[in-house]
Amino acid sequence: MLRKSANDIKSRKGKTPIVCLTAYTAPIARAIDEKVDLMLVGDSLGMVLYDYENTLQVTLEQMINHAKSVVGASSKSCVIVDMPFGTYEESVDKAFMNSARVMKETNCNGIKLEGGQKISKTIKHLTQSSIPVMGHIGLQPQSVLIDGGYKVRGKEKSEWQKYIDDAVAVEEAGAFSLVLEGMAEPLAAEITSILNIPTIGIGASPSCDGQILVTEDILGLSNVAPKFVKKYVDLEDAIKIAVNKYAAEVKDRTFPSTEHVYRMHPQIVSYNRKD
Ligand code: KIV
Protein backbone atom coordinates (compact mmCIF):
# COMPACT_ATOMS: atom_id res chain seq x y z
CA MET A 1 0.00 0.00 0.00
CA LEU A 2 1.21 3.49 -0.87
CA ARG A 3 1.86 6.00 1.89
CA LYS A 4 -1.24 8.12 2.59
CA SER A 5 -1.08 11.69 1.35
CA ALA A 6 -2.46 14.96 2.70
CA ASN A 7 -5.18 14.69 0.03
CA ASP A 8 -6.15 11.22 1.28
CA ILE A 9 -6.61 12.73 4.74
CA LYS A 10 -8.63 15.63 3.31
CA SER A 11 -10.95 13.24 1.48
CA ARG A 12 -11.91 11.59 4.78
CA LYS A 13 -14.05 14.59 5.83
CA GLY A 14 -17.31 13.32 7.31
CA LYS A 15 -16.33 9.65 6.79
CA THR A 16 -14.78 7.22 9.27
CA PRO A 17 -12.79 8.93 12.04
CA ILE A 18 -9.16 9.75 11.18
CA VAL A 19 -6.64 8.14 13.56
CA CYS A 20 -3.60 10.30 14.32
CA LEU A 21 -0.75 10.07 16.83
CA THR A 22 2.55 11.82 17.32
CA ALA A 23 5.82 10.06 16.41
CA TYR A 24 9.26 11.47 17.19
CA THR A 25 11.48 8.39 16.79
CA ALA A 26 11.98 5.38 14.53
CA PRO A 27 10.89 2.72 17.08
CA ILE A 28 7.57 4.48 17.75
CA ALA A 29 7.01 5.16 14.03
CA ARG A 30 7.60 1.47 13.24
CA ALA A 31 5.22 0.37 15.96
CA ILE A 32 2.29 2.63 15.04
CA ASP A 33 2.59 2.93 11.24
CA GLU A 34 0.18 0.07 10.52
CA LYS A 35 -2.69 1.44 12.60
CA VAL A 36 -2.65 5.22 12.18
CA ASP A 37 -3.68 7.36 9.22
CA LEU A 38 -1.40 10.26 10.12
CA MET A 39 1.73 10.64 12.25
CA LEU A 40 2.65 14.08 13.47
CA VAL A 41 6.25 14.87 14.28
CA GLY A 42 5.01 17.40 16.80
CA ASP A 43 7.10 20.07 18.47
CA SER A 44 5.68 18.63 21.69
CA LEU A 45 8.86 16.52 21.41
CA GLY A 46 10.60 19.41 23.16
CA MET A 47 8.61 18.75 26.32
CA VAL A 48 8.22 14.98 25.98
CA LEU A 49 11.75 13.99 24.90
CA TYR A 50 13.91 16.93 25.96
CA ASP A 51 12.08 17.97 29.15
CA TYR A 52 11.78 21.64 28.02
CA GLU A 53 9.26 23.76 29.93
CA ASN A 54 7.31 24.52 26.73
CA THR A 55 7.70 24.08 22.95
CA LEU A 56 9.37 27.46 22.30
CA GLN A 57 12.94 26.16 22.54
CA VAL A 58 12.54 23.55 19.81
CA THR A 59 14.71 24.17 16.74
CA LEU A 60 14.24 23.47 13.03
CA GLU A 61 17.25 21.12 13.13
CA GLN A 62 15.66 19.03 15.90
CA MET A 63 12.41 18.78 13.92
CA ILE A 64 14.25 17.78 10.74
CA ASN A 65 16.35 15.11 12.47
CA HIS A 66 13.36 13.52 14.21
CA ALA A 67 11.23 13.73 11.05
CA LYS A 68 13.92 11.95 9.01
CA SER A 69 13.86 8.98 11.36
CA VAL A 70 10.04 8.87 11.44
CA VAL A 71 9.73 8.98 7.64
CA GLY A 72 12.52 6.43 7.27
CA ALA A 73 10.88 3.97 9.68
CA SER A 74 7.36 4.17 8.23
CA SER A 75 5.75 3.48 4.88
CA LYS A 76 1.97 3.75 5.23
CA SER A 77 0.86 6.75 7.22
CA CYS A 78 0.89 10.38 6.18
CA VAL A 79 3.77 12.13 8.01
CA ILE A 80 3.29 15.79 8.94
CA VAL A 81 6.01 17.87 10.59
CA ASP A 82 5.44 20.79 12.98
CA MET A 83 7.15 24.05 12.08
CA PRO A 84 8.73 25.19 15.36
CA PHE A 85 8.32 28.62 16.92
CA GLY A 86 10.29 31.36 15.12
CA THR A 87 10.51 29.63 11.74
CA TYR A 88 7.39 30.94 9.98
CA GLU A 89 5.98 34.04 11.71
CA GLU A 90 8.31 36.76 10.36
CA SER A 91 7.46 36.68 6.66
CA VAL A 92 5.86 34.45 4.04
CA ASP A 93 9.26 34.12 2.35
CA LYS A 94 10.95 32.89 5.50
CA ALA A 95 8.03 30.50 6.11
CA PHE A 96 8.44 29.14 2.58
CA MET A 97 12.23 28.73 2.84
CA ASN A 98 11.98 26.86 6.15
CA SER A 99 8.98 24.73 5.13
CA ALA A 100 10.61 23.84 1.80
CA ARG A 101 13.75 22.82 3.72
CA VAL A 102 11.66 20.50 5.93
CA MET A 103 9.94 18.98 2.87
CA LYS A 104 13.23 18.47 0.96
CA GLU A 105 15.33 17.13 3.84
CA THR A 106 12.73 14.82 5.42
CA ASN A 107 10.54 13.70 2.51
CA CYS A 108 7.48 14.23 4.73
CA ASN A 109 3.93 14.75 3.39
CA GLY A 110 3.36 18.26 4.70
CA ILE A 111 3.84 20.68 7.55
CA LYS A 112 1.73 22.02 10.40
CA LEU A 113 1.76 25.51 11.80
CA GLU A 114 -0.15 27.24 14.56
CA GLY A 115 -2.53 30.17 14.11
CA GLY A 116 -5.74 31.30 12.45
CA GLN A 117 -6.47 34.59 10.68
CA LYS A 118 -3.06 35.98 11.69
CA ILE A 119 -1.22 33.30 9.74
CA SER A 120 -3.67 32.68 6.88
CA LYS A 121 -1.62 34.71 4.37
CA THR A 122 1.33 32.42 5.07
CA ILE A 123 -0.80 29.27 4.74
CA LYS A 124 -2.06 30.54 1.39
CA HIS A 125 1.48 31.22 0.16
CA LEU A 126 2.67 27.76 1.22
CA THR A 127 -0.28 25.85 -0.25
CA GLN A 128 -0.02 27.84 -3.50
CA SER A 129 3.67 26.88 -3.54
CA SER A 130 2.73 23.16 -3.39
CA ILE A 131 3.32 22.57 0.34
CA PRO A 132 0.43 20.75 2.07
CA VAL A 133 -0.45 22.54 5.31
CA MET A 134 -2.28 21.37 8.40
CA GLY A 135 -3.63 24.22 10.54
CA HIS A 136 -3.82 24.35 14.34
CA ILE A 137 -6.14 26.63 16.32
CA GLY A 138 -7.69 26.84 19.78
CA LEU A 139 -5.05 26.28 22.41
CA GLN A 140 -1.77 27.05 20.62
CA PRO A 141 1.20 25.78 22.67
CA GLN A 142 3.64 28.15 20.90
CA SER A 143 1.61 31.13 22.20
CA VAL A 144 1.15 30.03 25.82
CA LEU A 145 3.26 32.88 27.18
CA ILE A 146 0.89 35.55 25.84
CA ASP A 147 -2.33 33.79 25.09
CA GLY A 148 -4.09 32.52 28.22
CA GLY A 149 -1.77 29.58 28.93
CA TYR A 150 -3.14 26.06 28.66
CA LYS A 151 -6.78 26.95 29.41
CA VAL A 152 -9.63 25.39 27.44
CA ARG A 153 -11.07 27.63 24.68
CA GLY A 154 -14.73 28.29 23.85
CA LYS A 155 -16.28 27.78 27.27
CA GLU A 156 -17.95 31.20 26.87
CA LYS A 157 -20.09 31.71 23.77
CA SER A 158 -18.67 35.22 23.46
CA GLU A 159 -15.30 33.66 22.51
CA TRP A 160 -16.70 31.51 19.70
CA GLN A 161 -16.69 33.92 16.74
CA LYS A 162 -12.93 34.45 16.88
CA TYR A 163 -12.28 30.69 16.66
CA ILE A 164 -14.87 30.19 13.91
CA ASP A 165 -13.26 33.02 11.90
CA ASP A 166 -9.83 31.46 12.50
CA ALA A 167 -11.04 28.06 11.27
CA VAL A 168 -12.66 29.50 8.13
CA ALA A 169 -9.54 31.57 7.38
CA VAL A 170 -7.34 28.46 7.60
CA GLU A 171 -9.65 26.49 5.30
CA GLU A 172 -9.91 29.34 2.78
CA ALA A 173 -6.11 29.61 2.75
CA GLY A 174 -5.94 26.03 1.46
CA ALA A 175 -5.10 23.88 4.50
CA PHE A 176 -5.95 20.17 4.08
CA SER A 177 -7.03 19.71 7.71
CA LEU A 178 -7.19 21.58 10.99
CA VAL A 179 -6.16 20.60 14.52
CA LEU A 180 -8.53 21.89 17.23
CA GLU A 181 -6.75 21.83 20.58
CA GLY A 182 -8.26 22.28 24.07
CA MET A 183 -11.74 23.30 22.98
CA ALA A 184 -15.18 22.95 24.54
CA GLU A 185 -17.22 20.32 22.69
CA PRO A 186 -20.01 22.56 21.30
CA LEU A 187 -17.50 24.92 19.66
CA ALA A 188 -15.50 22.01 18.19
CA ALA A 189 -18.76 20.52 16.85
CA GLU A 190 -19.80 23.86 15.34
CA ILE A 191 -16.42 24.35 13.59
CA THR A 192 -16.48 20.74 12.35
CA SER A 193 -19.93 21.25 10.84
CA ILE A 194 -18.97 24.52 9.13
CA LEU A 195 -15.69 23.34 7.54
CA ASN A 196 -15.24 21.22 4.42
CA ILE A 197 -11.81 20.01 5.61
CA PRO A 198 -11.44 17.48 8.44
CA THR A 199 -10.94 18.69 12.00
CA ILE A 200 -8.56 16.69 14.19
CA GLY A 201 -9.24 17.08 17.89
CA ILE A 202 -6.93 16.96 20.87
CA GLY A 203 -8.99 17.69 23.95
CA ALA A 204 -11.76 18.83 21.62
CA SER A 205 -14.35 16.01 21.90
CA PRO A 206 -15.46 13.13 19.65
CA SER A 207 -17.35 15.60 17.44
CA CYS A 208 -14.17 16.17 15.42
CA ASP A 209 -13.46 14.23 12.19
CA GLY A 210 -10.40 12.61 13.80
CA GLN A 211 -8.36 12.47 16.98
CA ILE A 212 -4.71 12.99 17.84
CA LEU A 213 -2.81 12.37 21.07
CA VAL A 214 0.83 12.31 22.08
CA THR A 215 1.89 8.65 21.79
CA GLU A 216 4.05 8.76 24.93
CA ASP A 217 0.97 9.95 26.88
CA ILE A 218 -1.16 6.96 25.86
CA LEU A 219 1.74 4.59 26.59
CA GLY A 220 2.36 5.93 30.10
CA LEU A 221 5.78 7.32 29.18
CA SER A 222 5.23 10.97 30.03
CA ASN A 223 4.79 12.78 33.28
CA VAL A 224 1.79 14.94 32.34
CA ALA A 225 -1.83 13.89 32.57
CA PRO A 226 -4.26 16.42 31.09
CA LYS A 227 -7.96 15.46 31.35
CA PHE A 228 -8.17 14.57 27.65
CA VAL A 229 -5.42 11.92 27.80
CA LYS A 230 -6.27 8.24 28.16
CA LYS A 231 -3.40 6.01 29.25
CA TYR A 232 -3.85 2.68 27.42
CA VAL A 233 -0.81 0.97 28.95
CA ASP A 234 1.78 1.81 31.63
CA LEU A 235 5.08 1.27 29.84
CA GLU A 236 7.03 3.11 32.52
CA ASP A 237 5.97 0.38 34.95
CA ALA A 238 6.82 -2.33 32.41
CA ILE A 239 10.28 -0.75 31.87
CA LYS A 240 10.95 -0.63 35.61
CA ILE A 241 10.01 -4.31 36.00
CA ALA A 242 12.28 -5.32 33.07
CA VAL A 243 15.22 -3.21 34.27
CA ASN A 244 14.91 -4.55 37.84
CA LYS A 245 15.10 -8.09 36.49
CA TYR A 246 18.08 -7.27 34.26
CA ALA A 247 19.95 -5.59 37.13
CA ALA A 248 19.36 -8.58 39.40
CA GLU A 249 20.56 -11.05 36.72
CA VAL A 250 23.71 -9.02 35.99
CA LYS A 251 24.51 -8.93 39.70
CA ASP A 252 24.02 -12.67 40.25
CA ARG A 253 25.71 -13.50 36.88
CA THR A 254 22.69 -15.37 35.47
CA PHE A 255 22.86 -12.91 32.54
CA PRO A 256 24.42 -13.41 30.06
CA SER A 257 23.62 -17.11 29.99
CA THR A 258 24.90 -19.69 27.44
CA GLU A 259 22.47 -18.65 24.69
CA HIS A 260 23.80 -15.08 24.74
CA VAL A 261 27.52 -15.96 24.73
CA TYR A 262 29.77 -16.27 21.62
CA ARG A 263 31.95 -19.40 21.41
CA MET A 264 34.97 -20.02 19.20
CA HIS A 265 34.85 -22.47 16.26
CA PRO A 266 35.53 -26.00 17.65
CA GLN A 267 38.72 -26.53 15.56
CA ILE A 268 40.19 -23.24 16.80
CA VAL A 269 39.36 -24.20 20.36
CA SER A 270 41.25 -27.52 19.97
CA TYR A 271 44.22 -25.77 18.19
CA ASN A 272 44.46 -23.29 21.06
CA ARG A 273 44.34 -26.04 23.63
CA LYS A 274 47.66 -27.42 22.30
CA ASP A 275 46.70 -31.07 22.87
O1 KIV B 1 3.11 19.21 18.95
C1 KIV B 1 2.19 18.40 18.99
O2 KIV B 1 2.37 17.25 19.33
C2 KIV B 1 0.87 18.89 18.58
C3 KIV B 1 -0.36 18.15 18.90
C4 KIV B 1 -1.51 18.46 18.03
C5 KIV B 1 -0.40 16.86 19.49
O3 KIV B 1 0.80 19.91 17.99
GROMACS .gro file of C-alpha atoms and ligand atoms in nm:
model
  283
    1MET     CA    1   0.000   0.000   0.000
    2LEU     CA    2   0.121   0.349  -0.087
    3ARG     CA    3   0.186   0.600   0.189
    4LYS     CA    4  -0.124   0.812   0.259
    5SER     CA    5  -0.108   1.169   0.135
    6ALA     CA    6  -0.246   1.496   0.270
    7ASN     CA    7  -0.518   1.469   0.003
    8ASP     CA    8  -0.615   1.122   0.128
    9ILE     CA    9  -0.661   1.273   0.474
   10LYS     CA   10  -0.863   1.563   0.331
   11SER     CA   11  -1.095   1.324   0.148
   12ARG     CA   12  -1.191   1.159   0.478
   13LYS     CA   13  -1.405   1.459   0.583
   14GLY     CA   14  -1.731   1.332   0.731
   15LYS     CA   15  -1.633   0.965   0.679
   16THR     CA   16  -1.478   0.722   0.927
   17PRO     CA   17  -1.279   0.893   1.204
   18ILE     CA   18  -0.916   0.975   1.118
   19VAL     CA   19  -0.664   0.814   1.356
   20CYS     CA   20  -0.360   1.030   1.432
   21LEU     CA   21  -0.075   1.007   1.683
   22THR     CA   22   0.255   1.182   1.732
   23ALA     CA   23   0.582   1.006   1.641
   24TYR     CA   24   0.926   1.147   1.719
   25THR     CA   25   1.148   0.839   1.679
   26ALA     CA   26   1.198   0.538   1.453
   27PRO     CA   27   1.089   0.272   1.708
   28ILE     CA   28   0.757   0.448   1.775
   29ALA     CA   29   0.701   0.516   1.403
   30ARG     CA   30   0.760   0.147   1.324
   31ALA     CA   31   0.522   0.037   1.596
   32ILE     CA   32   0.229   0.263   1.504
   33ASP     CA   33   0.259   0.293   1.124
   34GLU     CA   34   0.018   0.007   1.052
   35LYS     CA   35  -0.269   0.144   1.260
   36VAL     CA   36  -0.265   0.522   1.218
   37ASP     CA   37  -0.368   0.736   0.922
   38LEU     CA   38  -0.140   1.026   1.012
   39MET     CA   39   0.173   1.064   1.225
   40LEU     CA   40   0.265   1.408   1.347
   41VAL     CA   41   0.625   1.487   1.428
   42GLY     CA   42   0.501   1.740   1.680
   43ASP     CA   43   0.710   2.007   1.847
   44SER     CA   44   0.568   1.863   2.169
   45LEU     CA   45   0.886   1.652   2.141
   46GLY     CA   46   1.060   1.941   2.316
   47MET     CA   47   0.861   1.875   2.632
   48VAL     CA   48   0.822   1.498   2.598
   49LEU     CA   49   1.175   1.399   2.490
   50TYR     CA   50   1.391   1.693   2.596
   51ASP     CA   51   1.208   1.797   2.915
   52TYR     CA   52   1.178   2.164   2.802
   53GLU     CA   53   0.926   2.376   2.993
   54ASN     CA   54   0.731   2.452   2.673
   55THR     CA   55   0.770   2.408   2.295
   56LEU     CA   56   0.937   2.746   2.230
   57GLN     CA   57   1.294   2.616   2.254
   58VAL     CA   58   1.254   2.355   1.981
   59THR     CA   59   1.471   2.417   1.674
   60LEU     CA   60   1.424   2.347   1.303
   61GLU     CA   61   1.725   2.112   1.313
   62GLN     CA   62   1.566   1.903   1.590
   63MET     CA   63   1.241   1.878   1.392
   64ILE     CA   64   1.425   1.778   1.074
   65ASN     CA   65   1.635   1.511   1.247
   66HIS     CA   66   1.336   1.352   1.421
   67ALA     CA   67   1.123   1.373   1.105
   68LYS     CA   68   1.392   1.195   0.901
   69SER     CA   69   1.386   0.898   1.136
   70VAL     CA   70   1.004   0.887   1.144
   71VAL     CA   71   0.973   0.898   0.764
   72GLY     CA   72   1.252   0.643   0.727
   73ALA     CA   73   1.088   0.397   0.968
   74SER     CA   74   0.736   0.417   0.823
   75SER     CA   75   0.575   0.348   0.488
   76LYS     CA   76   0.197   0.375   0.523
   77SER     CA   77   0.086   0.675   0.722
   78CYS     CA   78   0.089   1.038   0.618
   79VAL     CA   79   0.377   1.213   0.801
   80ILE     CA   80   0.329   1.579   0.894
   81VAL     CA   81   0.601   1.787   1.059
   82ASP     CA   82   0.544   2.079   1.298
   83MET     CA   83   0.715   2.405   1.208
   84PRO     CA   84   0.873   2.519   1.536
   85PHE     CA   85   0.832   2.862   1.692
   86GLY     CA   86   1.029   3.136   1.512
   87THR     CA   87   1.051   2.963   1.174
   88TYR     CA   88   0.739   3.094   0.998
   89GLU     CA   89   0.598   3.404   1.171
   90GLU     CA   90   0.831   3.676   1.036
   91SER     CA   91   0.746   3.668   0.666
   92VAL     CA   92   0.586   3.445   0.404
   93ASP     CA   93   0.926   3.412   0.235
   94LYS     CA   94   1.095   3.289   0.550
   95ALA     CA   95   0.803   3.050   0.611
   96PHE     CA   96   0.844   2.914   0.258
   97MET     CA   97   1.223   2.873   0.284
   98ASN     CA   98   1.198   2.686   0.615
   99SER     CA   99   0.898   2.473   0.513
  100ALA     CA  100   1.061   2.384   0.180
  101ARG     CA  101   1.375   2.282   0.372
  102VAL     CA  102   1.166   2.050   0.593
  103MET     CA  103   0.994   1.898   0.287
  104LYS     CA  104   1.323   1.847   0.096
  105GLU     CA  105   1.533   1.713   0.384
  106THR     CA  106   1.273   1.482   0.542
  107ASN     CA  107   1.054   1.370   0.251
  108CYS     CA  108   0.748   1.423   0.473
  109ASN     CA  109   0.393   1.475   0.339
  110GLY     CA  110   0.336   1.826   0.470
  111ILE     CA  111   0.384   2.068   0.755
  112LYS     CA  112   0.173   2.202   1.040
  113LEU     CA  113   0.176   2.551   1.180
  114GLU     CA  114  -0.015   2.724   1.456
  115GLY     CA  115  -0.253   3.017   1.411
  116GLY     CA  116  -0.574   3.130   1.245
  117GLN     CA  117  -0.647   3.459   1.068
  118LYS     CA  118  -0.306   3.598   1.169
  119ILE     CA  119  -0.122   3.330   0.974
  120SER     CA  120  -0.367   3.268   0.688
  121LYS     CA  121  -0.162   3.471   0.437
  122THR     CA  122   0.133   3.242   0.507
  123ILE     CA  123  -0.080   2.927   0.474
  124LYS     CA  124  -0.206   3.054   0.139
  125HIS     CA  125   0.148   3.122   0.016
  126LEU     CA  126   0.267   2.776   0.122
  127THR     CA  127  -0.028   2.585  -0.025
  128GLN     CA  128  -0.002   2.784  -0.350
  129SER     CA  129   0.367   2.688  -0.354
  130SER     CA  130   0.273   2.316  -0.339
  131ILE     CA  131   0.332   2.257   0.034
  132PRO     CA  132   0.043   2.075   0.207
  133VAL     CA  133  -0.045   2.254   0.531
  134MET     CA  134  -0.228   2.137   0.840
  135GLY     CA  135  -0.363   2.422   1.054
  136HIS     CA  136  -0.382   2.435   1.434
  137ILE     CA  137  -0.614   2.663   1.632
  138GLY     CA  138  -0.769   2.684   1.978
  139LEU     CA  139  -0.505   2.628   2.241
  140GLN     CA  140  -0.177   2.705   2.062
  141PRO     CA  141   0.120   2.578   2.267
  142GLN     CA  142   0.364   2.815   2.090
  143SER     CA  143   0.161   3.113   2.220
  144VAL     CA  144   0.115   3.003   2.582
  145LEU     CA  145   0.326   3.288   2.718
  146ILE     CA  146   0.089   3.555   2.584
  147ASP     CA  147  -0.233   3.379   2.509
  148GLY     CA  148  -0.409   3.252   2.822
  149GLY     CA  149  -0.177   2.958   2.893
  150TYR     CA  150  -0.314   2.606   2.866
  151LYS     CA  151  -0.678   2.695   2.941
  152VAL     CA  152  -0.963   2.539   2.744
  153ARG     CA  153  -1.107   2.763   2.468
  154GLY     CA  154  -1.473   2.829   2.385
  155LYS     CA  155  -1.628   2.778   2.727
  156GLU     CA  156  -1.795   3.120   2.687
  157LYS     CA  157  -2.009   3.171   2.377
  158SER     CA  158  -1.867   3.522   2.346
  159GLU     CA  159  -1.530   3.366   2.251
  160TRP     CA  160  -1.670   3.151   1.970
  161GLN     CA  161  -1.669   3.392   1.674
  162LYS     CA  162  -1.293   3.445   1.688
  163TYR     CA  163  -1.228   3.069   1.666
  164ILE     CA  164  -1.487   3.019   1.391
  165ASP     CA  165  -1.326   3.302   1.190
  166ASP     CA  166  -0.983   3.146   1.250
  167ALA     CA  167  -1.104   2.806   1.127
  168VAL     CA  168  -1.266   2.950   0.813
  169ALA     CA  169  -0.954   3.157   0.738
  170VAL     CA  170  -0.734   2.846   0.760
  171GLU     CA  171  -0.965   2.649   0.530
  172GLU     CA  172  -0.991   2.934   0.278
  173ALA     CA  173  -0.611   2.961   0.275
  174GLY     CA  174  -0.594   2.603   0.146
  175ALA     CA  175  -0.510   2.388   0.450
  176PHE     CA  176  -0.595   2.017   0.408
  177SER     CA  177  -0.703   1.971   0.771
  178LEU     CA  178  -0.719   2.158   1.099
  179VAL     CA  179  -0.616   2.060   1.452
  180LEU     CA  180  -0.853   2.189   1.723
  181GLU     CA  181  -0.675   2.183   2.058
  182GLY     CA  182  -0.826   2.228   2.407
  183MET     CA  183  -1.174   2.330   2.298
  184ALA     CA  184  -1.518   2.295   2.454
  185GLU     CA  185  -1.722   2.032   2.269
  186PRO     CA  186  -2.001   2.256   2.130
  187LEU     CA  187  -1.750   2.492   1.966
  188ALA     CA  188  -1.550   2.201   1.819
  189ALA     CA  189  -1.876   2.052   1.685
  190GLU     CA  190  -1.980   2.386   1.534
  191ILE     CA  191  -1.642   2.435   1.359
  192THR     CA  192  -1.648   2.074   1.235
  193SER     CA  193  -1.993   2.125   1.084
  194ILE     CA  194  -1.897   2.452   0.913
  195LEU     CA  195  -1.569   2.334   0.754
  196ASN     CA  196  -1.524   2.122   0.442
  197ILE     CA  197  -1.181   2.001   0.561
  198PRO     CA  198  -1.144   1.748   0.844
  199THR     CA  199  -1.094   1.869   1.200
  200ILE     CA  200  -0.856   1.669   1.419
  201GLY     CA  201  -0.924   1.708   1.789
  202ILE     CA  202  -0.693   1.696   2.087
  203GLY     CA  203  -0.899   1.769   2.395
  204ALA     CA  204  -1.176   1.883   2.162
  205SER     CA  205  -1.435   1.601   2.190
  206PRO     CA  206  -1.546   1.313   1.965
  207SER     CA  207  -1.735   1.560   1.744
  208CYS     CA  208  -1.417   1.617   1.542
  209ASP     CA  209  -1.346   1.423   1.219
  210GLY     CA  210  -1.040   1.261   1.380
  211GLN     CA  211  -0.836   1.247   1.698
  212ILE     CA  212  -0.471   1.299   1.784
  213LEU     CA  213  -0.281   1.237   2.107
  214VAL     CA  214   0.083   1.231   2.208
  215THR     CA  215   0.189   0.865   2.179
  216GLU     CA  216   0.405   0.876   2.493
  217ASP     CA  217   0.097   0.995   2.688
  218ILE     CA  218  -0.116   0.696   2.586
  219LEU     CA  219   0.174   0.459   2.659
  220GLY     CA  220   0.236   0.593   3.010
  221LEU     CA  221   0.578   0.732   2.918
  222SER     CA  222   0.523   1.097   3.003
  223ASN     CA  223   0.479   1.278   3.328
  224VAL     CA  224   0.179   1.494   3.234
  225ALA     CA  225  -0.183   1.389   3.257
  226PRO     CA  226  -0.426   1.642   3.109
  227LYS     CA  227  -0.796   1.546   3.135
  228PHE     CA  228  -0.817   1.457   2.765
  229VAL     CA  229  -0.542   1.192   2.780
  230LYS     CA  230  -0.627   0.824   2.816
  231LYS     CA  231  -0.340   0.601   2.925
  232TYR     CA  232  -0.385   0.268   2.742
  233VAL     CA  233  -0.081   0.097   2.895
  234ASP     CA  234   0.178   0.181   3.163
  235LEU     CA  235   0.508   0.127   2.984
  236GLU     CA  236   0.703   0.311   3.252
  237ASP     CA  237   0.597   0.038   3.495
  238ALA     CA  238   0.682  -0.233   3.241
  239ILE     CA  239   1.028  -0.075   3.187
  240LYS     CA  240   1.095  -0.063   3.561
  241ILE     CA  241   1.001  -0.431   3.600
  242ALA     CA  242   1.228  -0.532   3.307
  243VAL     CA  243   1.522  -0.321   3.427
  244ASN     CA  244   1.491  -0.455   3.784
  245LYS     CA  245   1.510  -0.809   3.649
  246TYR     CA  246   1.808  -0.727   3.426
  247ALA     CA  247   1.995  -0.559   3.713
  248ALA     CA  248   1.936  -0.858   3.940
  249GLU     CA  249   2.056  -1.105   3.672
  250VAL     CA  250   2.371  -0.902   3.599
  251LYS     CA  251   2.451  -0.893   3.970
  252ASP     CA  252   2.402  -1.267   4.025
  253ARG     CA  253   2.571  -1.350   3.688
  254THR     CA  254   2.269  -1.537   3.547
  255PHE     CA  255   2.286  -1.291   3.254
  256PRO     CA  256   2.442  -1.341   3.006
  257SER     CA  257   2.362  -1.711   2.999
  258THR     CA  258   2.490  -1.969   2.744
  259GLU     CA  259   2.247  -1.865   2.469
  260HIS     CA  260   2.380  -1.508   2.474
  261VAL     CA  261   2.752  -1.596   2.473
  262TYR     CA  262   2.977  -1.627   2.162
  263ARG     CA  263   3.195  -1.940   2.141
  264MET     CA  264   3.497  -2.002   1.920
  265HIS     CA  265   3.485  -2.247   1.626
  266PRO     CA  266   3.553  -2.600   1.765
  267GLN     CA  267   3.872  -2.653   1.556
  268ILE     CA  268   4.019  -2.324   1.680
  269VAL     CA  269   3.936  -2.420   2.036
  270SER     CA  270   4.125  -2.752   1.997
  271TYR     CA  271   4.422  -2.577   1.819
  272ASN     CA  272   4.446  -2.329   2.106
  273ARG     CA  273   4.434  -2.604   2.363
  274LYS     CA  274   4.766  -2.742   2.230
  275ASP     CA  275   4.670  -3.107   2.287
  276KIV     O1  276   0.311   1.921   1.895
  276KIV     C1  277   0.219   1.840   1.899
  276KIV     O2  278   0.237   1.725   1.933
  276KIV     C2  279   0.087   1.889   1.858
  276KIV     C3  280  -0.036   1.815   1.890
  276KIV     C4  281  -0.151   1.846   1.803
  276KIV     C5  282  -0.040   1.686   1.949
  276KIV     O3  283   0.080   1.991   1.799
   0.00000   0.00000   0.00000
